[in-house]
Amino acid sequence: MTATTETTGAPSTTSATPPSPHGSPVERLGSGKVMAALAVGVLVLQLGFILSYVAAFHQPTPRDIPVAVVAAPGLPDGIAPRSVDQLDALAGHPVDARLAADTAEVRQLLRDRDVLGAYVIDPGGTDTLITASAGGSSIASALESIFDRVAMEQDRQLVVRDEIPVSAHDNRGLSGFYLSIGWVVGGYLLAAAIGLFIGAPKTLRQAWAHVAVLFGYSVVSGALGALITTHVLETFAGHWFPLWLLGTGVVFGTGLFTLGLRAAVGILAVPLAIAVFVVLGNPSAGGAFGANVIPSFYAAIGKWITPGAGTEGVRAVVYFDNVGLGQPALALALYTVVGAVLLLGFTVWRARRDADSDADTPAPAAN
């Protein structure tokens, strides 16, 4: 007789638990794949940084700089129009010349930012180049170089007069650029930190809480950045309040756009924000080199990215009695609106998706 042994109880299983599709990237993909992806992503950003900055700055070339041409009293009729034609025919088209009646009109054109320089032809043979270094020292330097060659070719003398100079504490007009960069860095760093350590909001209440924190930070950082440059360093003395408002807009627009990206694409928002605001935004901002001496691509995008909007806004406030402030304000408003739409829209979408997922999950059976 053969004895049989019966085993009672539930069978033992040793199969591994599959990774959760909602876990962290390391849990879902493994640390090796995540590290490889991080290395590739950082390398792309690094090479993009090098490519963008070198492409923007390696060969500054004057292009279509708007200038006015004035013929002083005593010159024959037709001298000024002929000079305009000759300037427009220069190789590479470095300037875009137009006629002006006299130096009074030139001063108004400079203050209205319709031109960036003026060429006054004198019957005595000593002409005058009028510049406005407050609108960009690289532009003023480029004009000096261009008209030095023109004067040499025509065997004439040239004197240079800076009609709207930068302040004594604003070397080459770069302080506004660095102030703007500081505001931008603060905006996207705070938004990135909120996204990394707290995560995207799951409810509209959380989203509005993130917006409130960012707005409070923007007000404080805008005020303190303006305070440093107006009262501590006295670079832009007398302009604290308008710079405070501008700084608040720069920080808030940058930060809210980054929060919106975080809600839309997750942690990829951080490298995307760096690509937009640092890789593309900094070299195109018009700081070291103005829009008329950098490649056309950077000139076109610079004023629509927050570093450029902030830089141009500072110049408008400090040196040009707010002339030209409308375009930077529009750019900052667009970043704010787009960021808010992304943040609130994706928060609502995520909340509905989670609610539908919970509704589709069957309840556990009662024992």
Tab-separated table of C-alpha atoms in Angstrom:
chain	number	residue	atom	x	y	z
A	1	MET	CA	0.000	0.000	0.000
A	2	THR	CA	1.360	3.291	-0.986
A	3	ALA	CA	1.095	6.166	1.462
A	4	THR	CA	0.158	9.566	0.112
A	5	THR	CA	1.044	12.834	1.749
A	6	GLU	CA	-1.447	15.710	1.421
A	7	THR	CA	-0.259	19.226	1.928
A	8	THR	CA	-2.782	21.678	3.171
A	9	GLY	CA	-2.711	25.455	3.113
A	10	ALA	CA	-2.147	28.059	0.433
A	11	PRO	CA	0.624	27.454	-2.078
A	12	SER	CA	3.804	29.514	-1.638
A	13	THR	CA	4.739	31.959	-4.386
A	14	THR	CA	8.138	33.629	-4.867
A	15	SER	CA	7.461	35.709	-7.995
A	16	ALA	CA	8.785	39.320	-7.856
A	17	THR	CA	6.340	42.195	-7.550
A	18	PRO	CA	6.241	44.174	-10.821
A	19	PRO	CA	7.251	47.821	-10.553
A	20	SER	CA	4.438	50.275	-10.107
A	21	PRO	CA	3.716	52.359	-13.229
A	22	HIS	CA	3.229	55.361	-10.963
A	23	GLY	CA	6.477	54.987	-9.007
A	24	SER	CA	9.603	57.101	-9.277
A	25	PRO	CA	11.749	56.886	-12.443
A	26	VAL	CA	14.320	54.804	-10.533
A	27	GLU	CA	11.625	52.332	-9.438
A	28	ARG	CA	10.191	52.057	-12.933
A	29	LEU	CA	13.371	52.045	-15.017
A	30	GLY	CA	16.230	51.226	-12.700
A	31	SER	CA	19.060	53.422	-11.478
A	32	GLY	CA	21.345	52.600	-14.417
A	33	LYS	CA	18.922	53.810	-17.063
A	34	VAL	CA	18.049	56.913	-15.067
A	35	MET	CA	21.725	57.849	-14.642
A	36	ALA	CA	22.354	57.328	-18.340
A	37	ALA	CA	19.366	59.519	-19.234
A	38	LEU	CA	20.550	62.232	-16.816
A	39	ALA	CA	24.052	62.180	-18.304
A	40	VAL	CA	22.705	62.481	-21.846
A	41	GLY	CA	20.294	65.261	-20.863
A	42	VAL	CA	22.973	67.304	-19.096
A	43	LEU	CA	25.355	66.796	-22.021
A	44	VAL	CA	22.722	68.108	-24.448
A	45	LEU	CA	22.176	71.199	-22.265
A	46	GLN	CA	25.927	71.765	-21.922
A	47	LEU	CA	26.555	71.528	-25.668
A	48	GLY	CA	23.502	73.681	-26.324
A	49	PHE	CA	24.904	76.314	-23.962
A	50	ILE	CA	28.266	76.325	-25.756
A	51	LEU	CA	26.689	76.367	-29.212
A	52	SER	CA	24.230	79.136	-28.392
A	53	TYR	CA	26.670	81.509	-26.721
A	54	VAL	CA	29.467	81.038	-29.252
A	55	ALA	CA	27.038	81.334	-32.184
A	56	ALA	CA	25.654	84.587	-30.774
A	57	PHE	CA	28.936	86.239	-29.820
A	58	HIS	CA	31.753	84.815	-31.940
A	59	GLN	CA	31.434	87.353	-34.763
A	60	PRO	CA	29.386	90.465	-33.896
A	61	THR	CA	28.415	92.138	-37.168
A	62	PRO	CA	26.542	95.471	-37.400
A	63	ARG	CA	23.263	95.124	-39.263
A	64	ASP	CA	20.544	97.668	-40.084
A	65	ILE	CA	21.400	100.065	-37.262
A	66	PRO	CA	18.917	102.949	-37.660
A	67	VAL	CA	20.691	106.300	-38.057
A	68	ALA	CA	19.608	109.801	-39.058
A	69	VAL	CA	21.581	111.998	-41.454
A	70	VAL	CA	21.619	115.786	-41.117
A	71	ALA	CA	23.222	118.341	-43.414
A	72	ALA	CA	24.357	121.410	-41.458
A	73	PRO	CA	23.513	124.872	-42.860
A	74	GLY	CA	25.842	125.981	-45.630
A	75	LEU	CA	25.949	122.699	-47.550
A	76	PRO	CA	24.532	122.376	-51.097
A	77	ASP	CA	21.124	120.806	-51.521
A	78	GLY	CA	21.237	117.075	-52.146
A	79	ILE	CA	24.228	116.335	-49.904
A	80	ALA	CA	22.133	114.687	-47.198
A	81	PRO	CA	20.024	112.474	-49.539
A	82	ARG	CA	23.159	111.411	-51.379
A	83	SER	CA	24.832	110.523	-48.062
A	84	VAL	CA	21.796	108.450	-47.082
A	85	ASP	CA	22.095	106.480	-50.326
A	86	GLN	CA	25.831	105.985	-49.821
A	87	LEU	CA	25.366	104.771	-46.254
A	88	ASP	CA	22.607	102.355	-47.266
A	89	ALA	CA	24.907	100.996	-49.986
A	90	LEU	CA	27.714	100.066	-47.565
A	91	ALA	CA	28.780	96.427	-47.795
A	92	GLY	CA	26.783	94.239	-45.429
A	93	HIS	CA	24.178	96.981	-44.906
A	94	PRO	CA	25.431	97.887	-41.413
A	95	VAL	CA	23.169	100.950	-41.123
A	96	ASP	CA	19.647	101.897	-42.151
A	97	ALA	CA	19.869	105.640	-42.851
A	98	ARG	CA	17.109	108.233	-42.949
A	99	LEU	CA	16.964	112.008	-43.306
A	100	ALA	CA	16.454	114.420	-40.400
A	101	ALA	CA	15.913	118.154	-40.618
A	102	ASP	CA	18.288	119.256	-37.863
A	103	THR	CA	19.957	118.211	-34.623
A	104	ALA	CA	16.845	119.085	-32.612
A	105	GLU	CA	14.919	116.439	-34.545
A	106	VAL	CA	17.833	114.036	-34.056
A	107	ARG	CA	17.685	114.450	-30.274
A	108	GLN	CA	13.971	113.704	-30.299
A	109	LEU	CA	14.458	110.672	-32.522
A	110	LEU	CA	17.098	109.350	-30.141
A	111	ARG	CA	14.882	109.855	-27.104
A	112	ASP	CA	11.951	108.223	-28.884
A	113	ARG	CA	14.286	105.341	-29.786
A	114	ASP	CA	13.467	105.684	-33.468
A	115	VAL	CA	17.184	105.873	-34.286
A	116	LEU	CA	20.303	104.713	-32.452
A	117	GLY	CA	22.655	107.337	-33.854
A	118	ALA	CA	22.970	110.326	-36.172
A	119	TYR	CA	25.518	111.626	-38.655
A	120	VAL	CA	25.783	115.419	-38.947
A	121	ILE	CA	27.660	116.590	-42.055
A	122	ASP	CA	29.448	119.904	-41.534
A	123	PRO	CA	30.635	122.242	-44.318
A	124	GLY	CA	33.930	122.706	-42.480
A	125	GLY	CA	34.942	119.084	-43.053
A	126	THR	CA	34.586	117.925	-39.436
A	127	ASP	CA	31.457	115.806	-39.141
A	128	THR	CA	29.752	114.695	-35.920
A	129	LEU	CA	28.522	111.245	-34.983
A	130	ILE	CA	25.847	111.401	-32.285
A	131	THR	CA	25.328	108.189	-30.324
A	132	ALA	CA	23.240	106.974	-27.378
A	133	SER	CA	25.300	104.455	-25.426
A	134	ALA	CA	22.399	104.016	-22.993
A	135	GLY	CA	20.632	102.124	-25.782
A	136	GLY	CA	23.528	99.670	-25.978
A	137	SER	CA	27.250	100.294	-25.776
A	138	SER	CA	27.963	97.687	-28.466
A	139	ILE	CA	25.744	99.607	-30.899
A	140	ALA	CA	27.499	102.894	-30.114
A	141	SER	CA	30.909	101.252	-30.580
A	142	ALA	CA	29.808	99.709	-33.869
A	143	LEU	CA	28.637	103.094	-35.161
A	144	GLU	CA	31.963	104.677	-34.238
A	145	SER	CA	33.811	102.001	-36.171
A	146	ILE	CA	31.540	102.345	-39.210
A	147	PHE	CA	31.721	106.131	-39.420
A	148	ASP	CA	35.447	106.223	-38.725
A	149	ARG	CA	35.870	104.224	-41.946
A	150	VAL	CA	33.428	106.465	-43.796
A	151	ALA	CA	35.295	109.604	-42.686
A	152	MET	CA	38.648	108.094	-43.615
A	153	GLU	CA	37.454	107.116	-47.092
A	154	GLN	CA	36.116	110.640	-47.679
A	155	ASP	CA	39.159	112.333	-46.141
A	156	ARG	CA	37.060	114.056	-43.471
A	157	GLN	CA	37.372	114.417	-39.711
A	158	LEU	CA	34.916	112.870	-37.253
A	159	VAL	CA	34.034	113.761	-33.690
A	160	VAL	CA	31.738	111.626	-31.519
A	161	ARG	CA	29.161	112.964	-29.065
A	162	ASP	CA	27.251	110.664	-26.732
A	163	GLU	CA	23.807	112.280	-26.446
A	164	ILE	CA	22.320	109.756	-23.973
A	165	PRO	CA	25.211	108.190	-22.056
A	166	VAL	CA	25.059	105.436	-19.474
A	167	SER	CA	25.453	106.474	-15.863
A	168	ALA	CA	28.880	106.671	-14.251
A	169	HIS	CA	28.101	103.538	-12.187
A	170	ASP	CA	26.804	101.505	-15.131
A	171	ASN	CA	29.897	100.294	-16.968
A	172	ARG	CA	29.058	99.703	-20.654
A	173	GLY	CA	25.376	99.619	-19.734
A	174	LEU	CA	25.566	96.020	-18.510
A	175	SER	CA	24.112	96.529	-15.027
A	176	GLY	CA	20.544	96.298	-16.280
A	177	PHE	CA	21.359	93.024	-18.011
A	178	TYR	CA	22.819	91.496	-14.854
A	179	LEU	CA	19.911	92.771	-12.766
A	180	SER	CA	17.486	91.131	-15.180
A	181	ILE	CA	19.440	87.864	-15.180
A	182	GLY	CA	19.328	87.818	-11.381
A	183	TRP	CA	15.567	88.225	-11.405
A	184	VAL	CA	15.145	85.499	-14.038
A	185	VAL	CA	17.367	83.027	-12.158
A	186	GLY	CA	15.391	83.571	-8.966
A	187	GLY	CA	12.095	83.003	-10.765
A	188	TYR	CA	12.893	79.717	-12.432
A	189	LEU	CA	14.952	78.357	-9.511
A	190	LEU	CA	12.084	78.806	-7.044
A	191	ALA	CA	9.610	77.264	-9.484
A	192	ALA	CA	11.984	74.372	-10.171
A	193	ALA	CA	12.495	73.793	-6.439
A	194	ILE	CA	8.730	73.737	-5.838
A	195	GLY	CA	8.312	71.242	-8.662
A	196	LEU	CA	11.147	68.974	-7.536
A	197	PHE	CA	10.517	68.922	-3.788
A	198	ILE	CA	6.741	69.407	-3.623
A	199	GLY	CA	5.615	68.254	-7.045
A	200	ALA	CA	2.902	69.381	-9.399
A	201	PRO	CA	-0.321	70.433	-7.661
A	202	LYS	CA	-3.107	67.857	-7.560
A	203	THR	CA	-5.947	70.304	-6.918
A	204	LEU	CA	-6.759	73.856	-7.892
A	205	ARG	CA	-6.358	74.879	-4.267
A	206	GLN	CA	-2.782	73.608	-4.287
A	207	ALA	CA	-2.131	75.316	-7.619
A	208	TRP	CA	-3.334	78.678	-6.311
A	209	ALA	CA	-1.178	78.163	-3.207
A	210	HIS	CA	1.879	77.716	-5.456
A	211	VAL	CA	0.937	80.859	-7.381
A	212	ALA	CA	0.519	82.829	-4.146
A	213	VAL	CA	3.934	81.754	-2.842
A	214	LEU	CA	5.558	82.627	-6.156
A	215	PHE	CA	3.846	86.020	-6.297
A	216	GLY	CA	4.957	86.903	-2.773
A	217	TYR	CA	8.505	85.899	-3.612
A	218	SER	CA	8.365	87.932	-6.843
A	219	VAL	CA	7.285	91.082	-5.000
A	220	VAL	CA	10.058	90.710	-2.415
A	221	SER	CA	12.826	89.767	-4.850
A	222	GLY	CA	11.795	92.487	-7.301
A	223	ALA	CA	11.915	95.080	-4.542
A	224	LEU	CA	15.269	93.916	-3.162
A	225	GLY	CA	16.924	93.674	-6.581
A	226	ALA	CA	15.793	97.203	-7.350
A	227	LEU	CA	16.924	98.360	-3.904
A	228	ILE	CA	20.444	97.005	-4.422
A	229	THR	CA	20.883	98.795	-7.738
A	230	THR	CA	19.232	102.073	-6.730
A	231	HIS	CA	20.190	102.616	-3.087
A	232	VAL	CA	23.049	100.275	-2.201
A	233	LEU	CA	25.157	100.577	-5.360
A	234	GLU	CA	23.423	103.745	-6.657
A	235	THR	CA	23.672	102.455	-10.216
A	236	PHE	CA	20.099	103.425	-11.069
A	237	ALA	CA	19.422	105.972	-8.350
A	238	GLY	CA	15.954	107.496	-8.419
A	239	HIS	CA	14.215	104.627	-10.192
A	240	TRP	CA	13.430	102.220	-7.362
A	241	PHE	CA	9.641	101.994	-7.693
A	242	PRO	CA	9.377	101.387	-11.475
A	243	LEU	CA	12.262	98.902	-11.277
A	244	TRP	CA	10.464	97.150	-8.413
A	245	LEU	CA	7.383	96.733	-10.595
A	246	LEU	CA	9.497	95.555	-13.530
A	247	GLY	CA	11.413	93.080	-11.375
A	248	THR	CA	8.205	91.664	-9.931
A	249	GLY	CA	6.949	91.074	-13.466
A	250	VAL	CA	10.204	89.427	-14.597
A	251	VAL	CA	10.360	87.051	-11.623
A	252	PHE	CA	6.655	86.209	-11.668
A	253	GLY	CA	6.450	85.677	-15.436
A	254	THR	CA	9.549	83.470	-15.444
A	255	GLY	CA	8.501	81.477	-12.383
A	256	LEU	CA	4.866	80.989	-13.370
A	257	PHE	CA	5.860	79.820	-16.849
A	258	THR	CA	8.201	77.265	-15.230
A	259	LEU	CA	5.447	76.103	-12.867
A	260	GLY	CA	3.183	75.684	-15.870
A	261	LEU	CA	5.817	73.601	-17.638
A	262	ARG	CA	6.160	71.462	-14.491
A	263	ALA	CA	2.428	70.777	-14.473
A	264	ALA	CA	2.478	69.969	-18.203
A	265	VAL	CA	5.612	67.848	-18.692
A	266	GLY	CA	6.808	66.902	-15.209
A	267	ILE	CA	10.459	67.058	-14.225
A	268	LEU	CA	11.447	67.792	-17.822
A	269	ALA	CA	10.316	71.339	-17.035
A	270	VAL	CA	13.665	72.070	-15.353
A	271	PRO	CA	15.905	71.432	-18.400
A	272	LEU	CA	13.300	73.064	-20.640
A	273	ALA	CA	13.314	76.200	-18.478
A	274	ILE	CA	17.116	76.269	-18.563
A	275	ALA	CA	17.063	75.876	-22.343
A	276	VAL	CA	14.616	78.758	-22.779
A	277	PHE	CA	15.858	81.234	-20.194
A	278	VAL	CA	19.603	80.462	-20.121
A	279	VAL	CA	20.660	78.763	-23.348
A	280	LEU	CA	18.505	80.974	-25.595
A	281	GLY	CA	17.499	83.884	-23.377
A	282	ASN	CA	20.829	85.115	-22.030
A	283	PRO	CA	22.828	85.495	-25.278
A	284	SER	CA	19.869	87.116	-27.040
A	285	ALA	CA	19.029	89.547	-24.226
A	286	GLY	CA	20.965	92.482	-25.686
A	287	GLY	CA	23.378	92.787	-22.775
A	288	ALA	CA	26.932	92.392	-24.028
A	289	PHE	CA	25.850	92.818	-27.654
A	290	GLY	CA	22.750	94.586	-28.916
A	291	ALA	CA	20.155	93.224	-31.301
A	292	ASN	CA	21.742	94.967	-34.307
A	293	VAL	CA	25.112	93.231	-33.932
A	294	ILE	CA	24.100	89.641	-33.117
A	295	PRO	CA	22.692	87.097	-35.620
A	296	SER	CA	19.144	87.730	-36.801
A	297	PHE	CA	17.766	84.652	-35.018
A	298	TYR	CA	18.875	85.916	-31.611
A	299	ALA	CA	17.766	89.456	-32.405
A	300	ALA	CA	14.285	88.155	-33.223
A	301	ILE	CA	13.784	86.000	-30.124
A	302	GLY	CA	15.661	88.091	-27.544
A	303	LYS	CA	12.967	90.633	-26.798
A	304	TRP	CA	10.383	87.870	-26.316
A	305	ILE	CA	12.311	85.956	-23.627
A	306	THR	CA	12.311	87.268	-20.076
A	307	PRO	CA	16.068	88.087	-19.793
A	308	GLY	CA	15.772	90.314	-22.869
A	309	ALA	CA	12.440	91.772	-21.765
A	310	GLY	CA	13.946	92.651	-18.389
A	311	THR	CA	17.106	94.145	-19.882
A	312	GLU	CA	15.155	96.284	-22.327
A	313	GLY	CA	12.727	97.260	-19.582
A	314	VAL	CA	15.546	98.521	-17.351
A	315	ARG	CA	16.941	100.652	-20.180
A	316	ALA	CA	13.508	102.089	-20.930
A	317	VAL	CA	12.901	102.981	-17.284
A	318	VAL	CA	16.336	104.359	-16.437
A	319	TYR	CA	17.448	106.142	-19.593
A	320	PHE	CA	14.471	106.787	-21.879
A	321	ASP	CA	11.608	107.935	-19.613
A	322	ASN	CA	9.746	104.625	-20.130
A	323	VAL	CA	9.814	104.916	-23.941
A	324	GLY	CA	9.868	101.370	-25.310
A	325	LEU	CA	8.521	99.782	-22.131
A	326	GLY	CA	5.375	98.469	-23.802
A	327	GLN	CA	7.014	95.575	-25.626
A	328	PRO	CA	8.791	94.148	-22.538
A	329	ALA	CA	5.556	94.492	-20.570
A	330	LEU	CA	3.697	92.563	-23.276
A	331	ALA	CA	6.315	89.790	-23.270
A	332	LEU	CA	6.132	89.406	-19.482
A	333	ALA	CA	2.331	89.386	-19.615
A	334	LEU	CA	2.417	86.591	-22.207
A	335	TYR	CA	4.669	84.421	-20.023
A	336	THR	CA	2.372	85.024	-17.068
A	337	VAL	CA	-0.794	84.137	-18.998
A	338	VAL	CA	0.678	81.064	-20.688
A	339	GLY	CA	2.133	79.847	-17.392
A	340	ALA	CA	-1.199	80.301	-15.595
A	341	VAL	CA	-3.115	78.489	-18.351
A	342	LEU	CA	-0.682	75.563	-18.293
A	343	LEU	CA	-0.611	75.322	-14.506
A	344	LEU	CA	-4.356	75.573	-13.886
A	345	GLY	CA	-5.371	73.650	-17.015
A	346	PHE	CA	-3.145	70.641	-16.354
A	347	THR	CA	-4.048	70.674	-12.667
A	348	VAL	CA	-7.756	70.376	-13.535
A	349	TRP	CA	-6.999	67.674	-16.103
A	350	ARG	CA	-4.923	65.676	-13.617
A	351	ALA	CA	-7.567	65.969	-10.905
A	352	ARG	CA	-10.257	64.673	-13.268
A	353	ARG	CA	-8.033	61.847	-14.469
A	354	ASP	CA	-7.320	60.739	-10.896
A	355	ALA	CA	-11.013	60.939	-10.023
A	356	ASP	CA	-11.944	58.803	-13.055
A	357	SER	CA	-9.200	56.312	-12.171
A	358	ASP	CA	-10.522	55.979	-8.613
A	359	ALA	CA	-14.066	55.523	-9.905
A	360	ASP	CA	-12.959	52.717	-12.277
A	361	THR	CA	-11.056	50.839	-9.544
A	362	PRO	CA	-13.270	48.018	-8.175
A	363	ALA	CA	-13.853	47.975	-4.454
A	364	PRO	CA	-12.162	45.096	-2.560
A	365	ALA	CA	-14.419	42.093	-1.913
A	366	ALA	CA	-15.750	41.721	1.620
A	367	ASN	CA	-14.450	38.714	3.574
